[in-house]
mmCIF file of C-alpha atoms and ligand atoms in Angstrom:
data_model
loop_
_atom_site.group_PDB
_atom_site.id
_atom_site.type_symbol
_atom_site.label_atom_id
_atom_site.label_comp_id
_atom_site.label_asym_id
_atom_site.label_seq_id
_atom_site.Cartn_x
_atom_site.Cartn_y
_atom_site.Cartn_z
ATOM 1 C CA UNK A 1 0.015 -0.057 -0.001
ATOM 2 C CA UNK A 2 1.316 3.468 -0.894
ATOM 3 C CA UNK A 3 0.343 5.973 1.748
ATOM 4 C CA UNK A 4 0.892 9.700 1.447
ATOM 5 C CA UNK A 5 1.143 11.512 4.813
ATOM 6 C CA UNK A 6 0.539 15.247 4.984
ATOM 7 C CA UNK A 7 2.815 16.730 7.703
ATOM 8 C CA UNK A 8 5.371 13.977 7.127
ATOM 9 C CA UNK A 9 7.827 15.188 9.704
ATOM 10 C CA UNK A 10 5.291 15.453 12.517
ATOM 11 C CA UNK A 11 5.744 13.277 15.636
ATOM 12 C CA UNK A 12 2.825 10.940 14.784
ATOM 13 C CA UNK A 13 3.768 10.913 11.109
ATOM 14 C CA UNK A 14 7.368 9.747 11.739
ATOM 15 C CA UNK A 15 6.116 6.966 14.007
ATOM 16 C CA UNK A 16 3.505 5.956 11.407
ATOM 17 C CA UNK A 17 6.137 5.969 8.668
ATOM 18 C CA UNK A 18 8.241 3.505 10.715
ATOM 19 C CA UNK A 19 5.268 1.155 11.273
ATOM 20 C CA UNK A 20 4.290 1.205 7.594
ATOM 21 C CA UNK A 21 7.910 0.608 6.440
ATOM 22 C CA UNK A 22 8.227 -2.266 8.886
ATOM 23 C CA UNK A 23 5.173 -4.009 7.449
ATOM 24 C CA UNK A 24 6.305 -3.494 3.871
ATOM 25 C CA UNK A 25 4.089 -0.577 2.933
ATOM 26 C CA UNK A 26 5.406 2.417 1.080
ATOM 27 C CA UNK A 27 4.970 5.694 2.956
ATOM 28 C CA UNK A 28 5.514 9.152 1.435
ATOM 29 C CA UNK A 29 5.928 12.137 3.753
ATOM 30 C CA UNK A 30 4.902 15.573 2.449
ATOM 31 C CA UNK A 31 7.112 18.132 4.193
ATOM 32 C CA UNK A 32 7.858 21.826 3.774
ATOM 33 C CA UNK A 33 11.332 22.007 5.160
ATOM 34 C CA UNK A 34 14.198 20.399 3.151
ATOM 35 C CA UNK A 35 16.144 19.990 6.381
ATOM 36 C CA UNK A 36 13.615 17.319 7.409
ATOM 37 C CA UNK A 37 14.309 15.014 4.393
ATOM 38 C CA UNK A 38 16.858 12.936 6.223
ATOM 39 C CA UNK A 39 14.618 12.234 9.229
ATOM 40 C CA UNK A 40 11.805 11.114 6.970
ATOM 41 C CA UNK A 41 14.023 8.803 5.001
ATOM 42 C CA UNK A 42 15.447 7.469 8.280
ATOM 43 C CA UNK A 43 11.872 6.518 9.239
ATOM 44 C CA UNK A 44 11.690 4.415 6.063
ATOM 45 C CA UNK A 45 9.597 6.853 3.986
ATOM 46 C CA UNK A 46 10.094 8.769 0.828
ATOM 47 C CA UNK A 47 10.218 12.584 1.472
ATOM 48 C CA UNK A 48 8.511 15.005 -0.887
ATOM 49 C CA UNK A 49 8.732 18.750 -0.424
ATOM 50 C CA UNK A 50 5.306 20.379 -0.548
ATOM 51 C CA UNK A 51 4.240 23.379 1.480
ATOM 52 C CA UNK A 52 0.486 22.766 2.178
ATOM 53 C CA UNK A 53 -0.209 26.437 2.705
ATOM 54 C CA UNK A 54 0.923 27.479 -0.804
ATOM 55 C CA UNK A 55 0.514 24.322 -3.017
ATOM 56 C CA UNK A 56 -2.589 24.033 -5.312
ATOM 57 C CA UNK A 57 -4.903 21.063 -5.289
ATOM 58 C CA UNK A 58 -3.640 20.224 -8.776
ATOM 59 C CA UNK A 59 -0.013 20.240 -7.536
ATOM 60 C CA UNK A 60 -0.896 17.871 -4.659
ATOM 61 C CA UNK A 61 -3.080 15.628 -6.904
ATOM 62 C CA UNK A 62 0.007 14.974 -9.026
ATOM 63 C CA UNK A 63 1.883 13.913 -5.867
ATOM 64 C CA UNK A 64 -0.980 11.551 -5.012
ATOM 65 C CA UNK A 65 -0.848 9.766 -8.269
ATOM 66 C CA UNK A 66 -0.550 5.992 -7.596
ATOM 67 C CA UNK A 67 -1.300 6.319 -3.919
ATOM 68 C CA UNK A 68 -3.780 4.000 -2.111
ATOM 69 C CA UNK A 69 -4.451 6.278 0.861
ATOM 70 C CA UNK A 70 -3.919 9.699 2.358
ATOM 71 C CA UNK A 71 -3.292 10.424 6.057
ATOM 72 C CA UNK A 72 -3.698 14.017 7.197
ATOM 73 C CA UNK A 73 -1.359 14.400 10.198
ATOM 74 C CA UNK A 74 -0.276 18.064 9.688
ATOM 75 C CA UNK A 75 -0.980 20.759 12.168
ATOM 76 C CA UNK A 76 0.144 24.285 12.808
ATOM 77 C CA UNK A 77 1.534 23.128 16.187
ATOM 78 C CA UNK A 78 1.978 24.692 19.593
ATOM 79 C CA UNK A 79 3.116 28.302 19.467
ATOM 80 C CA UNK A 80 1.271 29.114 16.229
ATOM 81 C CA UNK A 81 -1.420 31.767 16.081
ATOM 82 C CA UNK A 82 -5.015 31.702 15.030
ATOM 83 C CA UNK A 83 -4.251 32.381 11.417
ATOM 84 C CA UNK A 84 -2.171 29.287 10.999
ATOM 85 C CA UNK A 85 -4.768 27.115 12.690
ATOM 86 C CA UNK A 86 -7.006 28.177 9.861
ATOM 87 C CA UNK A 87 -4.360 27.793 7.087
ATOM 88 C CA UNK A 88 -2.964 24.423 8.222
ATOM 89 C CA UNK A 89 -5.449 22.581 10.501
ATOM 90 C CA UNK A 90 -8.336 23.550 8.210
ATOM 91 C CA UNK A 91 -6.917 24.767 4.951
ATOM 92 C CA UNK A 92 -4.328 21.994 4.435
ATOM 93 C CA UNK A 93 -6.905 19.363 5.203
ATOM 94 C CA UNK A 94 -9.331 20.767 2.642
ATOM 95 C CA UNK A 95 -6.515 20.912 0.163
ATOM 96 C CA UNK A 96 -5.621 17.256 0.700
ATOM 97 C CA UNK A 97 -9.238 16.098 0.401
ATOM 98 C CA UNK A 98 -9.648 18.128 -2.805
ATOM 99 C CA UNK A 99 -6.419 16.631 -4.191
ATOM 100 C CA UNK A 100 -7.357 13.034 -3.149
ATOM 101 C CA UNK A 101 -10.673 13.296 -4.986
ATOM 102 C CA UNK A 102 -8.877 14.731 -8.143
ATOM 103 C CA UNK A 103 -6.369 11.893 -7.957
ATOM 104 C CA UNK A 104 -8.939 9.207 -7.374
ATOM 105 C CA UNK A 105 -7.420 8.234 -3.991
ATOM 106 C CA UNK A 106 -10.513 7.281 -1.973
ATOM 107 C CA UNK A 107 -9.100 6.270 1.404
ATOM 108 C CA UNK A 108 -8.480 9.255 3.701
ATOM 109 C CA UNK A 109 -7.658 9.183 7.423
ATOM 110 C CA UNK A 110 -7.727 12.602 9.130
ATOM 111 C CA UNK A 111 -6.057 13.223 12.511
ATOM 112 C CA UNK A 112 -8.420 15.591 14.225
ATOM 113 C CA UNK A 113 -8.703 16.190 17.984
ATOM 114 C CA UNK A 114 -11.019 15.493 20.908
ATOM 115 C CA UNK A 115 -13.027 18.695 21.604
ATOM 116 C CA UNK A 116 -13.790 19.100 17.943
ATOM 117 C CA UNK A 117 -17.410 19.292 16.885
ATOM 118 C CA UNK A 118 -18.463 21.367 19.873
ATOM 119 C CA UNK A 119 -18.419 25.185 20.025
ATOM 120 C CA UNK A 120 -15.472 26.494 22.063
ATOM 121 C CA UNK A 121 -16.633 27.215 25.638
ATOM 122 C CA UNK A 122 -17.157 30.973 26.348
ATOM 123 C CA UNK A 123 -13.967 32.543 27.725
ATOM 124 C CA UNK A 124 -11.787 29.950 25.943
ATOM 125 C CA UNK A 125 -8.342 31.209 24.986
ATOM 126 C CA UNK A 126 -8.531 32.839 21.443
ATOM 127 C CA UNK A 127 -5.960 30.467 19.867
ATOM 128 C CA UNK A 128 -7.548 27.326 21.328
ATOM 129 C CA UNK A 129 -10.934 28.515 20.063
ATOM 130 C CA UNK A 130 -9.353 29.065 16.585
ATOM 131 C CA UNK A 131 -7.888 25.574 16.744
ATOM 132 C CA UNK A 132 -11.229 23.937 17.590
ATOM 133 C CA UNK A 133 -13.015 25.979 14.963
ATOM 134 C CA UNK A 134 -10.421 25.019 12.355
ATOM 135 C CA UNK A 135 -10.540 21.318 13.205
ATOM 136 C CA UNK A 136 -14.321 21.363 13.168
ATOM 137 C CA UNK A 137 -14.359 23.056 9.770
ATOM 138 C CA UNK A 138 -11.845 20.451 8.499
ATOM 139 C CA UNK A 139 -13.993 17.564 9.716
ATOM 140 C CA UNK A 140 -17.141 19.073 8.177
ATOM 141 C CA UNK A 141 -15.357 19.617 4.874
ATOM 142 C CA UNK A 142 -13.947 16.074 4.761
ATOM 143 C CA UNK A 143 -17.474 14.559 5.322
ATOM 144 C CA UNK A 144 -18.721 16.426 2.224
ATOM 145 C CA UNK A 145 -16.284 14.799 -0.203
ATOM 146 C CA UNK A 146 -16.965 11.515 -1.974
ATOM 147 C CA UNK A 147 -14.155 9.812 -0.174
ATOM 148 C CA UNK A 148 -13.710 6.796 2.121
ATOM 149 C CA UNK A 149 -12.830 8.935 5.035
ATOM 150 C CA UNK A 150 -12.240 8.138 8.680
ATOM 151 C CA UNK A 151 -11.908 10.934 11.175
ATOM 152 C CA UNK A 152 -9.712 10.060 14.196
ATOM 153 C CA UNK A 153 -9.911 12.320 17.310
ATOM 154 C CA UNK A 154 -7.154 11.567 19.767
ATOM 155 C CA UNK A 155 -7.117 12.880 23.282
ATOM 156 C CA UNK A 156 -4.145 14.877 24.639
ATOM 157 C CA UNK A 157 -1.010 13.429 23.091
ATOM 158 C CA UNK A 158 1.987 12.159 24.980
ATOM 159 C CA UNK A 159 5.395 10.848 23.862
ATOM 160 C CA UNK A 160 5.105 7.758 26.091
ATOM 161 C CA UNK A 161 6.111 4.401 24.523
ATOM 162 C CA UNK A 162 3.456 2.414 22.797
ATOM 163 C CA UNK A 163 1.132 0.261 24.920
ATOM 164 C CA UNK A 164 -0.604 -1.342 22.003
ATOM 165 C CA UNK A 165 -3.941 -0.924 23.933
ATOM 166 C CA UNK A 166 -6.489 1.855 23.420
ATOM 167 C CA UNK A 167 -10.120 2.895 23.892
ATOM 168 C CA UNK A 168 -11.497 3.679 20.424
ATOM 169 C CA UNK A 169 -15.176 4.472 19.851
ATOM 170 C CA UNK A 170 -17.591 7.029 18.333
ATOM 171 C CA UNK A 171 -18.029 10.109 20.556
ATOM 172 C CA UNK A 172 -18.398 10.763 23.349
ATOM 173 C CA UNK A 173 -15.353 9.054 24.917
ATOM 174 C CA UNK A 174 -14.262 10.488 28.287
ATOM 175 C CA UNK A 175 -11.241 12.753 27.858
ATOM 176 C CA UNK A 176 -7.824 11.251 28.632
ATOM 177 C CA UNK A 177 -4.363 11.058 27.123
ATOM 178 C CA UNK A 178 -3.004 8.723 24.433
ATOM 179 C CA UNK A 179 0.511 8.260 23.251
ATOM 180 C CA UNK A 180 1.446 9.329 19.739
ATOM 181 C CA UNK A 181 2.845 5.809 19.264
ATOM 182 C CA UNK A 182 -0.570 4.240 19.888
ATOM 183 C CA UNK A 183 -2.148 6.849 17.598
ATOM 184 C CA UNK A 184 0.245 5.870 14.873
ATOM 185 C CA UNK A 185 -0.627 2.153 15.432
ATOM 186 C CA UNK A 186 -4.425 2.949 15.234
ATOM 187 C CA UNK A 187 -3.884 4.856 11.969
ATOM 188 C CA UNK A 188 -1.958 1.927 10.502
ATOM 189 C CA UNK A 189 -4.798 -0.482 11.516
ATOM 190 C CA UNK A 190 -7.467 1.927 10.138
ATOM 191 C CA UNK A 191 -5.740 1.935 6.787
ATOM 192 C CA UNK A 192 -6.115 -1.852 6.722
ATOM 193 C CA UNK A 193 -9.851 -1.632 7.608
ATOM 194 C CA UNK A 194 -11.876 0.237 5.053
ATOM 195 C CA UNK A 195 -15.007 -0.862 7.031
ATOM 196 C CA UNK A 196 -14.171 2.080 9.289
ATOM 197 C CA UNK A 197 -15.024 4.567 6.458
ATOM 198 C CA UNK A 198 -17.520 7.342 7.226
ATOM 199 C CA UNK A 199 -16.922 7.094 10.983
ATOM 200 C CA UNK A 200 -15.776 9.672 13.411
ATOM 201 C CA UNK A 201 -13.838 7.990 16.232
ATOM 202 C CA UNK A 202 -12.358 9.203 19.502
ATOM 203 C CA UNK A 203 -9.191 7.726 20.866
ATOM 204 C CA UNK A 204 -7.586 7.570 24.319
ATOM 205 C CA UNK A 205 -5.364 5.063 26.097
ATOM 206 C CA UNK A 206 -7.216 1.912 27.231
ATOM 207 C CA UNK A 207 -7.312 -1.837 27.628
ATOM 208 C CA UNK A 208 -8.226 -3.088 24.180
ATOM 209 C CA UNK A 209 -5.541 -4.286 21.776
ATOM 210 C CA UNK A 210 -5.392 -1.963 18.787
ATOM 211 C CA UNK A 211 -6.284 -4.608 16.214
ATOM 212 C CA UNK A 212 -9.291 -5.720 18.291
ATOM 213 C CA UNK A 213 -10.452 -2.154 18.823
ATOM 214 C CA UNK A 214 -10.306 -1.276 15.153
ATOM 215 C CA UNK A 215 -11.862 -4.616 14.130
ATOM 216 C CA UNK A 216 -14.789 -4.135 16.564
ATOM 217 C CA UNK A 217 -15.816 -0.906 14.975
ATOM 218 C CA UNK A 218 -15.292 -1.926 11.362
HETATM 219 N N1 LIG B 1 -1.074 18.065 20.889
HETATM 220 C C1 LIG B 1 -2.134 17.340 21.314
HETATM 221 O O1 LIG B 1 -2.257 17.009 22.478
HETATM 222 C C2 LIG B 1 -3.069 16.934 20.230
HETATM 223 C C3 LIG B 1 -4.176 16.297 20.633
HETATM 224 C C4 LIG B 1 -5.090 15.822 19.573
HETATM 225 C C5 LIG B 1 -4.808 15.980 18.292
HETATM 226 N N2 LIG B 1 -3.644 16.676 17.967
HETATM 227 C C6 LIG B 1 -3.370 16.846 16.465
HETATM 228 O O2 LIG B 1 -2.603 15.772 16.066
HETATM 229 C C7 LIG B 1 -1.928 16.114 14.827
HETATM 230 C C8 LIG B 1 -0.557 15.606 14.756
HETATM 231 O O3 LIG B 1 0.138 15.796 16.032
HETATM 232 P P1 LIG B 1 1.752 15.753 16.160
HETATM 233 O O4 LIG B 1 2.101 15.880 17.537
HETATM 234 O O5 LIG B 1 2.276 14.680 15.295
HETATM 235 O O6 LIG B 1 2.039 17.185 15.390
HETATM 236 P P2 LIG B 1 3.439 17.799 14.997
HETATM 237 O O7 LIG B 1 4.555 17.065 15.529
HETATM 238 O O8 LIG B 1 3.287 19.287 15.339
HETATM 239 O O9 LIG B 1 3.408 17.660 13.414
HETATM 240 C C9 LIG B 1 2.704 18.549 12.572
HETATM 241 C C10 LIG B 1 3.424 18.659 11.234
HETATM 242 O O10 LIG B 1 2.699 19.406 10.311
HETATM 243 C C11 LIG B 1 3.658 20.083 9.583
HETATM 244 N N3 LIG B 1 3.230 21.311 8.836
HETATM 245 C C12 LIG B 1 2.794 22.436 9.367
HETATM 246 N N4 LIG B 1 2.558 23.350 8.437
HETATM 247 C C13 LIG B 1 2.820 22.691 7.217
HETATM 248 C C14 LIG B 1 2.739 23.084 5.854
HETATM 249 N N5 LIG B 1 2.398 24.333 5.538
HETATM 250 N N6 LIG B 1 3.082 22.237 4.874
HETATM 251 C C15 LIG B 1 3.497 20.943 5.229
HETATM 252 N N7 LIG B 1 3.533 20.552 6.551
HETATM 253 C C16 LIG B 1 3.252 21.390 7.518
HETATM 254 C C17 LIG B 1 4.726 20.447 10.500
HETATM 255 O O11 LIG B 1 5.933 20.756 9.771
HETATM 256 P P3 LIG B 1 7.020 21.860 10.296
HETATM 257 O O12 LIG B 1 7.934 21.166 11.253
HETATM 258 O O13 LIG B 1 7.718 22.234 9.031
HETATM 259 O O14 LIG B 1 6.280 22.999 10.932
HETATM 260 C C18 LIG B 1 4.810 19.206 11.388
HETATM 261 O O15 LIG B 1 5.807 18.307 10.951
HETATM 262 C C19 LIG B 1 -2.050 17.597 14.705
HETATM 263 O O16 LIG B 1 -3.060 17.891 13.709
HETATM 264 C C20 LIG B 1 -2.562 18.070 16.085
HETATM 265 O O17 LIG B 1 -3.446 19.201 15.953
HETATM 266 C C21 LIG B 1 -2.755 17.159 18.872
#
């Protein structure tokens, strides 16, 4: 399977690239910074330079030619302002979905976030509100495309080692943390289970082995 990952140098993306390479899949990481090429290659993936805030849908569609799936794992990241929440967390996801449809790549897994889909609480920090607004718009946009999408909303991310066990279910799942390594394992399993298409799933650490958790909602 050839999987194109938007935000290919992100922490989840690098872990996913390793998992895909280990099982013999071909991962392609879209990155904007040439200095990140070596890290992506070290993770076993092909690195392709593509700034998702300036590329056109046609440009990205060409990069998706021959792919079997797209994973959206980009994000403006901590320290960015409201404008980049919109241009990356929303805009880059819209761009990838548009490009996927143009390229005929049906399978699309979007990394969203718990808290998405509800209006930000009054008094919420302006940048957090912009983040939730952007993620909600990205989810709404993805559901409107004729794609085999799955939306994955992890809880607060940690860099803990993988446990291989999670709690994965349609919302609402009680808020908790989840390691990026377990998120990557769930994405890899979702790519293998097209029966999870058209589902919005929340993910935190838990007791169920990843394969069982994904199989049970497929
Ligand atoms: N932090 C949390 O607790 C939490 C909880 C739930 C969900 N999430 C979401 O989970 C996702 C992945 O998390 P993570 O920790 O793996 O994120 P991360 O390490 O911050 O990775 C995000 C990647 O997106 C890339 N990116 C940003 N702008 C780009 C652009 N214009 N073109 C191409 N790539 C671009 C970044 O590249 P550069 O290095 O070049 O900026 C970075 O490599 C994010 O969408 C995040 O919002 C986070």
